[in-house]
PDB file of C-alpha atoms in Angstrom:
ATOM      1  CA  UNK A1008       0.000   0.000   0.000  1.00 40.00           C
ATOM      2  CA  UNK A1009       1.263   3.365  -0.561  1.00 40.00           C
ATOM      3  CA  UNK A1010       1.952   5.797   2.180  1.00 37.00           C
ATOM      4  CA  UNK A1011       0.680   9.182   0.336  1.00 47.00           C
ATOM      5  CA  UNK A1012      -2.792   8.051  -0.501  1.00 48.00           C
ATOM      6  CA  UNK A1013      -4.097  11.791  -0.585  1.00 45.00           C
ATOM      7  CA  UNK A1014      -6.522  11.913  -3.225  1.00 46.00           C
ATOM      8  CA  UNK A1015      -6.288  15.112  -3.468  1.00 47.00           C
ATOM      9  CA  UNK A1016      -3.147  16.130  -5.651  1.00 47.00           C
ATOM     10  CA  UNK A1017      -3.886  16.006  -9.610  1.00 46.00           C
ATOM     11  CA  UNK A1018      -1.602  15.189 -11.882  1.00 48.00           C
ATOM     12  CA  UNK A1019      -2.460  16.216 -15.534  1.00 43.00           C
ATOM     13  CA  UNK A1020      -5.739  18.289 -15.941  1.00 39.00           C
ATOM     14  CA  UNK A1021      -7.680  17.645 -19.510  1.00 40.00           C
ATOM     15  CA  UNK A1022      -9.849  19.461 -21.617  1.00 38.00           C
ATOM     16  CA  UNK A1023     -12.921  17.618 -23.559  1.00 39.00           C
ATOM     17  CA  UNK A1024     -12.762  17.681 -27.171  1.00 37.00           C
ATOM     18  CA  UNK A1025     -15.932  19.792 -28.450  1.00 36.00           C
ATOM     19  CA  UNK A1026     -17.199  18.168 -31.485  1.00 38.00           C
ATOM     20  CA  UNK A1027     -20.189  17.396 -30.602  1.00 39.00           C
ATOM     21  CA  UNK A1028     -23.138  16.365 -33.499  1.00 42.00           C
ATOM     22  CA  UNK A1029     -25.250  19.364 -35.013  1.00 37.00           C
ATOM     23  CA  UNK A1030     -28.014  19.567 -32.142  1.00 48.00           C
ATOM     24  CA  UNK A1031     -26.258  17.994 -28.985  1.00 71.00           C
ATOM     25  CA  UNK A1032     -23.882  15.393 -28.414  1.00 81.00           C
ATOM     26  CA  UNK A1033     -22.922  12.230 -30.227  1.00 92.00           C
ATOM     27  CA  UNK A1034     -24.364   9.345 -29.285  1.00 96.00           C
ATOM     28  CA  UNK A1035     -21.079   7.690 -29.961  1.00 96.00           C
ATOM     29  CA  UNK A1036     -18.903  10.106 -27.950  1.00 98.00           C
ATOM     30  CA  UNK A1037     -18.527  11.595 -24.405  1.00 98.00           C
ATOM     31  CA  UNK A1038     -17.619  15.046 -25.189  1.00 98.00           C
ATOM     32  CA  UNK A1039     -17.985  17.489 -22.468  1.00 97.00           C
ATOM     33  CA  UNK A1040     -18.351  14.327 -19.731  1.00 98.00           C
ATOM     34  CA  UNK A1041     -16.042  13.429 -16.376  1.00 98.00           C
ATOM     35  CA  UNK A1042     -15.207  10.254 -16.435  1.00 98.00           C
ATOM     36  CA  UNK A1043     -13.412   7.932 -13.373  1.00 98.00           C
ATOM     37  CA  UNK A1044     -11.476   4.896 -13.649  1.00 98.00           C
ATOM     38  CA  UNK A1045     -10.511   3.051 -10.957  1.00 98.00           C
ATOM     39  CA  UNK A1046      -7.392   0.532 -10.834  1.00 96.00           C
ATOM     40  CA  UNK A1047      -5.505   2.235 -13.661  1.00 96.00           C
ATOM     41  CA  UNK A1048      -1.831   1.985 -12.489  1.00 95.00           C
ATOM     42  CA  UNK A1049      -0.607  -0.740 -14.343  1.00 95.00           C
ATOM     43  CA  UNK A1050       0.508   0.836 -17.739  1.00 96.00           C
ATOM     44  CA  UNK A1051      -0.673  -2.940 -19.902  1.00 94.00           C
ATOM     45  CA  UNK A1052      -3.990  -3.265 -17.395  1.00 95.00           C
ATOM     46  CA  UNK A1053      -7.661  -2.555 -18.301  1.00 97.00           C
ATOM     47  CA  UNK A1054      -8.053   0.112 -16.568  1.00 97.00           C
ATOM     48  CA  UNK A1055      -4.849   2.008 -18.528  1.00 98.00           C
ATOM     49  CA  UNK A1056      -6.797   0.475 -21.674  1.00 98.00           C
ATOM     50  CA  UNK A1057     -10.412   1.811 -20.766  1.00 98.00           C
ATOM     51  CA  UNK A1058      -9.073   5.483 -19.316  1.00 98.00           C
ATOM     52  CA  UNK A1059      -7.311   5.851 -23.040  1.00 98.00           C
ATOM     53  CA  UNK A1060     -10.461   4.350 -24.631  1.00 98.00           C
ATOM     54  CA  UNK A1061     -12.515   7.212 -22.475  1.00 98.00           C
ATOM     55  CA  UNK A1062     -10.187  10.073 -23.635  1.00 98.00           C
ATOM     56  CA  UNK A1063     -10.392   9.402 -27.237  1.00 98.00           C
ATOM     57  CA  UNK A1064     -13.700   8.946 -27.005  1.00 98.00           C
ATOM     58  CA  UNK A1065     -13.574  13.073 -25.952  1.00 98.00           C
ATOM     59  CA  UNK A1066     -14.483  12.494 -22.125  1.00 98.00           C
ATOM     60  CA  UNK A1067     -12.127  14.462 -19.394  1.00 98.00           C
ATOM     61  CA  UNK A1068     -10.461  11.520 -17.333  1.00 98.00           C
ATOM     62  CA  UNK A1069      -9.523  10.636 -13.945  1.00 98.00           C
ATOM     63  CA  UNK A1070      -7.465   7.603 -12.906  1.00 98.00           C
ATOM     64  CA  UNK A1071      -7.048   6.199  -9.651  1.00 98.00           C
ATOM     65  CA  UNK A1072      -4.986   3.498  -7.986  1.00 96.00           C
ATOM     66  CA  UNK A1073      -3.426   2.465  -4.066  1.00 95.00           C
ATOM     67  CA  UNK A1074       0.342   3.817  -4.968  1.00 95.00           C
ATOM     68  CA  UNK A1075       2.042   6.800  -6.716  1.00 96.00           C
ATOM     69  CA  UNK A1076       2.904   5.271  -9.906  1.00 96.00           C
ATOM     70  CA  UNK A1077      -0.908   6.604 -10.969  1.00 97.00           C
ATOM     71  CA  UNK A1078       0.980  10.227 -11.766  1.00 98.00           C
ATOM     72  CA  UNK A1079       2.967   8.483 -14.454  1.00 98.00           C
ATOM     73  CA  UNK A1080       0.303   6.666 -16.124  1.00 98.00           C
ATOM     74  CA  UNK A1081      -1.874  10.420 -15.558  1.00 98.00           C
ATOM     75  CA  UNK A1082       0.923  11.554 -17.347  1.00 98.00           C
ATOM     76  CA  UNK A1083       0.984   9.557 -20.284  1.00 98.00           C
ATOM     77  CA  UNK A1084      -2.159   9.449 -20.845  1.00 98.00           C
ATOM     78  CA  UNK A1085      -2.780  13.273 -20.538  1.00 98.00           C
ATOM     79  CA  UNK A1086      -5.183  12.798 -17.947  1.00 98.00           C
ATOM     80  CA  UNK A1087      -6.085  13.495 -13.966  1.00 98.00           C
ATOM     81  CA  UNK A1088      -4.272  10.677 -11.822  1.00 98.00           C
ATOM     82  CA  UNK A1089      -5.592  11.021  -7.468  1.00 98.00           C
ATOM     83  CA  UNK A1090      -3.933   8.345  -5.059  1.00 98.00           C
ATOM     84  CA  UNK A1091      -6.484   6.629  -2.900  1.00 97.00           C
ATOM     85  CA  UNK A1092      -7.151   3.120  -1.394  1.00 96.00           C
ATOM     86  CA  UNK A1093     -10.632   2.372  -2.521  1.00 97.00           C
ATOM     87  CA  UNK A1094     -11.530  -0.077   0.161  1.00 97.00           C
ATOM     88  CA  UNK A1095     -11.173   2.918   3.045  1.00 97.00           C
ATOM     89  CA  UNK A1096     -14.539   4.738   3.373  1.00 98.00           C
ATOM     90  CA  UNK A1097     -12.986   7.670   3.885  1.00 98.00           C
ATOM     91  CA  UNK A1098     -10.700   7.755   1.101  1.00 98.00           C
ATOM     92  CA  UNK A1099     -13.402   7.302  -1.480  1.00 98.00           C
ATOM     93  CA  UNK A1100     -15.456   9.966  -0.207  1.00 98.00           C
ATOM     94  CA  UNK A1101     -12.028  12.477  -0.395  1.00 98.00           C
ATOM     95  CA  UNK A1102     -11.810  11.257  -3.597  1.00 98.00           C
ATOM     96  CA  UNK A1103     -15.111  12.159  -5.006  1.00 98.00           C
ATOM     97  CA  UNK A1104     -14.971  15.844  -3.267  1.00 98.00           C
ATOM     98  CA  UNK A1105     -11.227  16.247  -4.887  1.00 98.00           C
ATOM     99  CA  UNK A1106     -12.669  15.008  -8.251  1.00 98.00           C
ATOM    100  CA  UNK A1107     -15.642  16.864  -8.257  1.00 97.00           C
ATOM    101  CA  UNK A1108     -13.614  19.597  -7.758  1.00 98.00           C
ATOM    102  CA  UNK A1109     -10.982  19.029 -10.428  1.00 98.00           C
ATOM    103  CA  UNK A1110     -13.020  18.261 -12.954  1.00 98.00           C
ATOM    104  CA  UNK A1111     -17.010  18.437 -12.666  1.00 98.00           C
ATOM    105  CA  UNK A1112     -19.621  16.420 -11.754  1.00 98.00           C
ATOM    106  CA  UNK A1113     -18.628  12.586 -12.974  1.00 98.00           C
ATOM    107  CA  UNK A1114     -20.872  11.062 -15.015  1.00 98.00           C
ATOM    108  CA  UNK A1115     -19.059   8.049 -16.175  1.00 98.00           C
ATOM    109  CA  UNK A1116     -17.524   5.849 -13.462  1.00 99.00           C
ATOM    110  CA  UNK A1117     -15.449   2.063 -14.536  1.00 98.00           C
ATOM    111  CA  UNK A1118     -15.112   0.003 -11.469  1.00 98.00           C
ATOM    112  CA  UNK A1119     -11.575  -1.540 -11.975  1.00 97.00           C
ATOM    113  CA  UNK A1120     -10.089  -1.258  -8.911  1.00 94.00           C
ATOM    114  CA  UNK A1121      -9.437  -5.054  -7.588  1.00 85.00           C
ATOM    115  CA  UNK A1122      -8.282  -7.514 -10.588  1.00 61.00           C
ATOM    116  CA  UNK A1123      -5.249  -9.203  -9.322  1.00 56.00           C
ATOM    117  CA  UNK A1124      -1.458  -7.766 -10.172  1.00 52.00           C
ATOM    118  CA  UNK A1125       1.929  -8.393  -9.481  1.00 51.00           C
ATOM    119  CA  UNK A1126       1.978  -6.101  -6.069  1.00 54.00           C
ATOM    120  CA  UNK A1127      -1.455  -7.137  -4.830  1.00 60.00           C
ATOM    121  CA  UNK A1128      -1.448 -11.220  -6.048  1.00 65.00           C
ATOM    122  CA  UNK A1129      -4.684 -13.223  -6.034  1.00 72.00           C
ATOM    123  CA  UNK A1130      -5.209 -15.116  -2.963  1.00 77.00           C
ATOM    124  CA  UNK A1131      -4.903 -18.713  -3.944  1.00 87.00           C
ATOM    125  CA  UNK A1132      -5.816 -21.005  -1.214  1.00 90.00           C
ATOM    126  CA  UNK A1133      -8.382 -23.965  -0.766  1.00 95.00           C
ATOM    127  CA  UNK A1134     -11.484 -22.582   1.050  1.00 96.00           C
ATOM    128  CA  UNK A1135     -10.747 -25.559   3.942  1.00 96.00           C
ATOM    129  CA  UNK A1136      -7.143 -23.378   3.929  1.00 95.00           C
ATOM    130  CA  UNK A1137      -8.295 -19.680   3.492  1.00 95.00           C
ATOM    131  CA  UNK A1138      -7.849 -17.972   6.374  1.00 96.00           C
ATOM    132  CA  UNK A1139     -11.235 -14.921   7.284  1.00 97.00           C
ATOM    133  CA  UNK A1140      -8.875 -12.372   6.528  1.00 95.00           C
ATOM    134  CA  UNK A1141      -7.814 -13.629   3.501  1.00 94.00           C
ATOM    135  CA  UNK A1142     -11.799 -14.357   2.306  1.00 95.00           C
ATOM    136  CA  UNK A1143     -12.359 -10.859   3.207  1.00 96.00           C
ATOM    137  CA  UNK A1144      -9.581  -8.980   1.160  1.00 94.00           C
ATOM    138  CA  UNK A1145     -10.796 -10.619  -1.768  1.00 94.00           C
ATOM    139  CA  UNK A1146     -14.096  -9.696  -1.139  1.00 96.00           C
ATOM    140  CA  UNK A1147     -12.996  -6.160  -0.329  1.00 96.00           C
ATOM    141  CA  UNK A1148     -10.693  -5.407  -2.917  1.00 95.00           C
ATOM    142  CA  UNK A1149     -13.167  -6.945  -5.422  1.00 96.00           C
ATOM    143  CA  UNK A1150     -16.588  -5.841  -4.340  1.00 98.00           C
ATOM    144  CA  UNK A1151     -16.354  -3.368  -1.765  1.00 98.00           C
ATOM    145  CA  UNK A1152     -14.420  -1.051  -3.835  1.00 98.00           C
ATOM    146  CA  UNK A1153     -17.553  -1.626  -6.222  1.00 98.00           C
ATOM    147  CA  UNK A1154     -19.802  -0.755  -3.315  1.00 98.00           C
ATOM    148  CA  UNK A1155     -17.974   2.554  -2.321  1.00 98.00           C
ATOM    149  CA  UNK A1156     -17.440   4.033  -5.454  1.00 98.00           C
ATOM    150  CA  UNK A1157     -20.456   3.476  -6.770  1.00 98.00           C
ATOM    151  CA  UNK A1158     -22.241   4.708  -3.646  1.00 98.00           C
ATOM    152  CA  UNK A1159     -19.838   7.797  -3.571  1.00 98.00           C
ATOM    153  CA  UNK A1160     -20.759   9.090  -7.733  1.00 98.00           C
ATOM    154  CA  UNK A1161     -24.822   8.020  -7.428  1.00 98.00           C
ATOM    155  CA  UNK A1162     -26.131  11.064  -5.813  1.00 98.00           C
ATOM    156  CA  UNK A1163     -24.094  13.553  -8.305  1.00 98.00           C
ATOM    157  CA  UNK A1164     -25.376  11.657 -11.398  1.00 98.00           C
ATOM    158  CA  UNK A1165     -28.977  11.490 -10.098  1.00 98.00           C
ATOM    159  CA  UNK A1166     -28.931  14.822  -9.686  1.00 98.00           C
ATOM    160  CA  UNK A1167     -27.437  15.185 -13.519  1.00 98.00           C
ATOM    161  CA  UNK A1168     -30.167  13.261 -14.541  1.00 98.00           C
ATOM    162  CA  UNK A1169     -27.774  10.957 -16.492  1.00 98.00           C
ATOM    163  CA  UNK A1170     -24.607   8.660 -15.759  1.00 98.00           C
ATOM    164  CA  UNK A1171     -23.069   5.493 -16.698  1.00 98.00           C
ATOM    165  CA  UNK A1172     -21.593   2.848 -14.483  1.00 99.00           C
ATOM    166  CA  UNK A1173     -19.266  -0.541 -15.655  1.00 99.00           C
ATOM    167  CA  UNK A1174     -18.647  -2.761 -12.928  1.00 98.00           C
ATOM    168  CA  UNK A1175     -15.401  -5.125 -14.159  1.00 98.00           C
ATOM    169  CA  UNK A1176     -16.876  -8.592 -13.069  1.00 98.00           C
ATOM    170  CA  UNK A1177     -15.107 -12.182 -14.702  1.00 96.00           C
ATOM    171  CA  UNK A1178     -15.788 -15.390 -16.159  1.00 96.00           C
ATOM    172  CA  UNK A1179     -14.109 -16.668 -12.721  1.00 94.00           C
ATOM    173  CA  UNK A1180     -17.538 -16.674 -10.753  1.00 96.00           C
ATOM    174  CA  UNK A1181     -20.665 -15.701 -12.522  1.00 97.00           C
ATOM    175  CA  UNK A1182     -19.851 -18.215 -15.662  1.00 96.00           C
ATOM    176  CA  UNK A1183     -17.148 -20.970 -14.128  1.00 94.00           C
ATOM    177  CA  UNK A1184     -14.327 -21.595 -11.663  1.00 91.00           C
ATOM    178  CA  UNK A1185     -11.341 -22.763 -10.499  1.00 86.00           C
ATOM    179  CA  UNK A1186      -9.906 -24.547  -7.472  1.00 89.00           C
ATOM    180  CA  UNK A1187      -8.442 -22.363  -4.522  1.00 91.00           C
ATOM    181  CA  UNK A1188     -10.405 -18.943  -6.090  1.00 91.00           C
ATOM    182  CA  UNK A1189     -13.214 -19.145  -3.708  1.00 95.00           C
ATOM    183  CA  UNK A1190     -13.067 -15.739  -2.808  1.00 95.00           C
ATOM    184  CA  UNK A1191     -12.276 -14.128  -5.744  1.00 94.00           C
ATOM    185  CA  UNK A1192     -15.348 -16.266  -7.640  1.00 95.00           C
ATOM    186  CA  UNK A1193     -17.586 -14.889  -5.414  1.00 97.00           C
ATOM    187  CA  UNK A1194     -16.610 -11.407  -5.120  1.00 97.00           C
ATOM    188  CA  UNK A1195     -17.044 -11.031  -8.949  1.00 97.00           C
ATOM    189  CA  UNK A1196     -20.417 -12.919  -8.517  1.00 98.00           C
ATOM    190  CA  UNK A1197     -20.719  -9.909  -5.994  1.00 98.00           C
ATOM    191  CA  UNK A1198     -20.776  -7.537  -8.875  1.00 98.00           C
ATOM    192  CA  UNK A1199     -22.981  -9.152 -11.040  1.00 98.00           C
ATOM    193  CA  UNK A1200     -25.373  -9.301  -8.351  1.00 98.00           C
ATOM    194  CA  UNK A1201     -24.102  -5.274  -7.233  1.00 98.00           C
ATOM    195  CA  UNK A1202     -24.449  -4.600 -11.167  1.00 98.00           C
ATOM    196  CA  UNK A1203     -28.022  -5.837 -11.268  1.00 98.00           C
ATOM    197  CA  UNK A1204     -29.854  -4.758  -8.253  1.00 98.00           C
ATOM    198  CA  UNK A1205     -27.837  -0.937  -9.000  1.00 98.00           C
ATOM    199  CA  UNK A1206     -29.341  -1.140 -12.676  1.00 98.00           C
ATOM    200  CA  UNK A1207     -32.845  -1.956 -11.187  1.00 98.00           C
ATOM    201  CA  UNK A1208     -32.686   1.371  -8.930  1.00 98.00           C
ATOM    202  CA  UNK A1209     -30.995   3.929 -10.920  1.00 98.00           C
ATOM    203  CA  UNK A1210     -33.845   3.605 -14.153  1.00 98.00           C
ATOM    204  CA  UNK A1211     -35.124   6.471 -12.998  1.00 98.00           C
ATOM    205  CA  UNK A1212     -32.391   8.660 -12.580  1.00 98.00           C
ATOM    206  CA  UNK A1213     -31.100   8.276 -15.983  1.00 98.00           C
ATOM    207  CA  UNK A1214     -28.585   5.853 -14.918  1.00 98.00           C
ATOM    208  CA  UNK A1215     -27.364   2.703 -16.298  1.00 98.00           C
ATOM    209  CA  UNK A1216     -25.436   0.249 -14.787  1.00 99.00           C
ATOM    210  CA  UNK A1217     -23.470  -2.601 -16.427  1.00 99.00           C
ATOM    211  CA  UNK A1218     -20.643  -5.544 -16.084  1.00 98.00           C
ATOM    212  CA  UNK A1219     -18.194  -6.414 -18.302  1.00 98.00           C
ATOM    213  CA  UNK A1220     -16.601  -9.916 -17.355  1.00 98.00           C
ATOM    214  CA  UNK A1221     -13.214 -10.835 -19.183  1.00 97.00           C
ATOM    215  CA  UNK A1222     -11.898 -14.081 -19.650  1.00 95.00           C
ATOM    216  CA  UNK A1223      -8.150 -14.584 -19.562  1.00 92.00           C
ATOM    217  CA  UNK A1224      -6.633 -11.362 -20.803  1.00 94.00           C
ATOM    218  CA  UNK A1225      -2.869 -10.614 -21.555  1.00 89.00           C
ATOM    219  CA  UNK A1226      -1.875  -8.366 -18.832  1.00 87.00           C
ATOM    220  CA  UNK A1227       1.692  -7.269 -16.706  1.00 81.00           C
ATOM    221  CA  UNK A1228       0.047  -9.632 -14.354  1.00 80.00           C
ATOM    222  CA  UNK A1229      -0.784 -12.501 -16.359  1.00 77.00           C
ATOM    223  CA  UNK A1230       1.051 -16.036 -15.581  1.00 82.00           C
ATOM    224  CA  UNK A1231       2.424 -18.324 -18.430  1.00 82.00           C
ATOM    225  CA  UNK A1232      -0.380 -20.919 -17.355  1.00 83.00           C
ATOM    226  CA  UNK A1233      -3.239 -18.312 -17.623  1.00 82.00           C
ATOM    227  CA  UNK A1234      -1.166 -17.513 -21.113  1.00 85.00           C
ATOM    228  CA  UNK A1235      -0.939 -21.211 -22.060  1.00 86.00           C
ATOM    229  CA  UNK A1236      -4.583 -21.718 -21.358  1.00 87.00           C
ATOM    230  CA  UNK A1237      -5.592 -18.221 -23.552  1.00 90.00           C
ATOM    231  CA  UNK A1238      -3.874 -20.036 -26.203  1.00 93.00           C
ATOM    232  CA  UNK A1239      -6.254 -23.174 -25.791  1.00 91.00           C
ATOM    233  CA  UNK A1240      -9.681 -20.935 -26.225  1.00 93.00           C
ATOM    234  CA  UNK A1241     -11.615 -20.737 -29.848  1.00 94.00           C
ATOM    235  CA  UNK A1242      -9.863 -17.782 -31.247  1.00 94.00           C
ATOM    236  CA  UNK A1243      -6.618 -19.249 -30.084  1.00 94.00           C
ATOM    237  CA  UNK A1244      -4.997 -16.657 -27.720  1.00 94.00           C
ATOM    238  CA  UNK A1245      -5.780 -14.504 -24.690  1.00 95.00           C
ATOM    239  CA  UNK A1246      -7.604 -11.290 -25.292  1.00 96.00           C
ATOM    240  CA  UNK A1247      -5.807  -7.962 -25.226  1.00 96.00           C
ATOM    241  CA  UNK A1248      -6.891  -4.858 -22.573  1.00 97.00           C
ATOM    242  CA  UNK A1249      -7.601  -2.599 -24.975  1.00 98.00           C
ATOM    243  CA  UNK A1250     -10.437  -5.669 -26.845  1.00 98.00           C
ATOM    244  CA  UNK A1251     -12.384  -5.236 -23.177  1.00 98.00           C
ATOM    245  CA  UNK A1252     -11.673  -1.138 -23.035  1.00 98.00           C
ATOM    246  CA  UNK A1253     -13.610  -1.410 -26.668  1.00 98.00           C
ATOM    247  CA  UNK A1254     -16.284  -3.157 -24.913  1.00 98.00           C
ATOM    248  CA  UNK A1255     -16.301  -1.084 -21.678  1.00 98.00           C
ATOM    249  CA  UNK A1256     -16.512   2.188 -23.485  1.00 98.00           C
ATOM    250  CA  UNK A1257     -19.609   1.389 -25.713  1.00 98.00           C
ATOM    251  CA  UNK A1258     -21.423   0.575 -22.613  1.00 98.00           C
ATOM    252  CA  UNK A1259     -20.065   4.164 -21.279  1.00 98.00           C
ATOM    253  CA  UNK A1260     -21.532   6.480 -24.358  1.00 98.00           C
ATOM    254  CA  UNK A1261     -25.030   7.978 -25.102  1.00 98.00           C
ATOM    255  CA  UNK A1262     -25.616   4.975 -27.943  1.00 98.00           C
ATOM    256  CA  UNK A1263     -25.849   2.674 -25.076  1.00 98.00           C
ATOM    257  CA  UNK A1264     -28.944   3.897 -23.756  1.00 98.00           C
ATOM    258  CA  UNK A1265     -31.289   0.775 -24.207  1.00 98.00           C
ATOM    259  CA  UNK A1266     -28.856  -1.660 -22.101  1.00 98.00           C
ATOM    260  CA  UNK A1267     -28.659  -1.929 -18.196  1.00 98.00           C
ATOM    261  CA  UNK A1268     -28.406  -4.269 -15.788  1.00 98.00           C
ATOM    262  CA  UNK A1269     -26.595  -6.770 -18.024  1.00 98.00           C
ATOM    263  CA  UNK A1270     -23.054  -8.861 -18.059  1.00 98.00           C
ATOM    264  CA  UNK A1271     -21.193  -8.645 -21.363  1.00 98.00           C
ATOM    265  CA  UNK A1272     -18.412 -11.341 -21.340  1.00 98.00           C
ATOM    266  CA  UNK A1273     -15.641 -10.548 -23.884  1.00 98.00           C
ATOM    267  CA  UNK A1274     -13.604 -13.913 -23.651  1.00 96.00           C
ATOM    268  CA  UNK A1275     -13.550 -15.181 -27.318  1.00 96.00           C
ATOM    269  CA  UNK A1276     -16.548 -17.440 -27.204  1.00 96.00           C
ATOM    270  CA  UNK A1277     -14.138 -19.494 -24.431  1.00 94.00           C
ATOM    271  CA  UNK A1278     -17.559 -19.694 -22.170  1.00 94.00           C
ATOM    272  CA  UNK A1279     -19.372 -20.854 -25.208  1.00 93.00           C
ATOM    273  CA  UNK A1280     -17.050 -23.666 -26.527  1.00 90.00           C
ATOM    274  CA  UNK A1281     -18.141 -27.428 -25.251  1.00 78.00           C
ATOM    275  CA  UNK A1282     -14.879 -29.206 -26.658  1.00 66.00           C
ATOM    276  CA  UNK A1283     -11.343 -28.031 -26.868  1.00 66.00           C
ATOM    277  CA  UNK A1284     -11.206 -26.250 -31.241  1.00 56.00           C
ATOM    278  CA  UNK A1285      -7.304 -26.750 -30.801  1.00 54.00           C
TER     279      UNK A1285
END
């Protein structure tokens, strides 16, 4: 964990592109929008992927993450980067004021925050094994960040009358398993669940509310078995971050309008497949 967690020190401040269709915005675009995603240190993660995907799509970006490297990927990526540990109460709610008052009301919020990497490892451990405190990180980095954020943006898009929130669920849990992942399974069940019952109560604020679940994805964090087994799926490789950003920021624009409450799983048809193609 990172000792400065201040979310309150921005790193690069954007502008939104204006070019926005004849007689309001794009339906394809997020011009003029403040959008958050969590869980974006890693500079080959999803979340790098989806705050890229957000800033080309014309929103004005903030990125988040537990440790100080979040100012260089901010950097790069010519967007906001705050410093906050997303399971702390506290810290989330800093975080919304300093966002809020960086950038606007947010309107577009990706729930990254709690996919396994390098520095923060999976917990991989029989349930009969897994110690309480062990169940509950997993659970907290997974689902209570989820919780928080989520609960910490609501109010400001309600009031908006429009916003748009991706939860980042799995296969692991709402589709399949594995052995000694008990926790992590069914934290990103957790968001499914989270994703749906949200979707159900935001309708009428204008609100919608979806999960994106990848299967296994080439990341900094990915091991040579989760490689080895991309390799085994239908297309015949692991998916790339930036083929779930593409997914994540459809969801996130005005064309999306007509879908909520639902779990799009981007793991090339691996979920689908009843025999090994290869």
């Amino acid at each position: 964990m990172a000792t400065d967690r201040t979310p309150v020190t921005p790193s690069v401040v954007s502008s939104p592109a204006s070019d926005d269709a004849p007689g309001g915005r794009s339906p394809d675009r997020l011009d003029g929008r403040v959008a958050l995603v969590t869980g974006a240190g890693s500079a080959e993660g999803i979340g790098y992927a989806t705050a890229h995907r957000l800033r080309a799509l014309g929103a004005s970006v903030a990125i988040v993450s537990t440790t100080r490297r979040i100012h260089d990927r901010a950097g790069e990526l010519g967007v906001t980067g705050f410093v906050a540990d997303l399971t702390d109460e506290a810290e989330v709610g800093a975080l919304a004021d300093a966002v809020a008052d960086q950038l606007g009301p947010v309107e577009v919020v990706v729930n990254n925050a709690g996919l396994a990497s390098k520095a923060s490892p999976e917990v991989l451990r029989p349930v009969a094994q897994l110690t309480y405190d062990e169940w509950r990180a997993e659970i907290d980095r997974n689902l209570s960040t989820a919780f928080l954020v989520s609960r910490a943006f609501i109010p400001g898009m309600a009031e908006l009358g429009w916003g748009r929130i991706v939860n980042l669920a799995a296969t692991a849990g709402p589709i399949n398993a594995l052995p000694a992942e008990a926790g992590y399974a069914a934290a990103k069940a957790g968001v499914v669940g989270l994703t749906r019952a949200l979707a159900m109560e935001l309708v009428p604020d204008g609100i919608t509310v979806n999960a994106v679940a990848p299967g296994i994805i080439h990341t900094s964090s990915s091991t040579l078995v989760e490689l080895k087994q991309g390799f085994g799926t239908p297309m015949g490789r692991p998916g790339t971050p930036e083929e779930v950003a593409a997914a994540i920021g459809f969801l996130c624009t005005p064309a999306a309008s007509y879908i909520t409450g639902q779990m799009l799983v981007v793991d090339g048809g691996n979920s689908v497949a009843e025999a090994s193609f290869r």
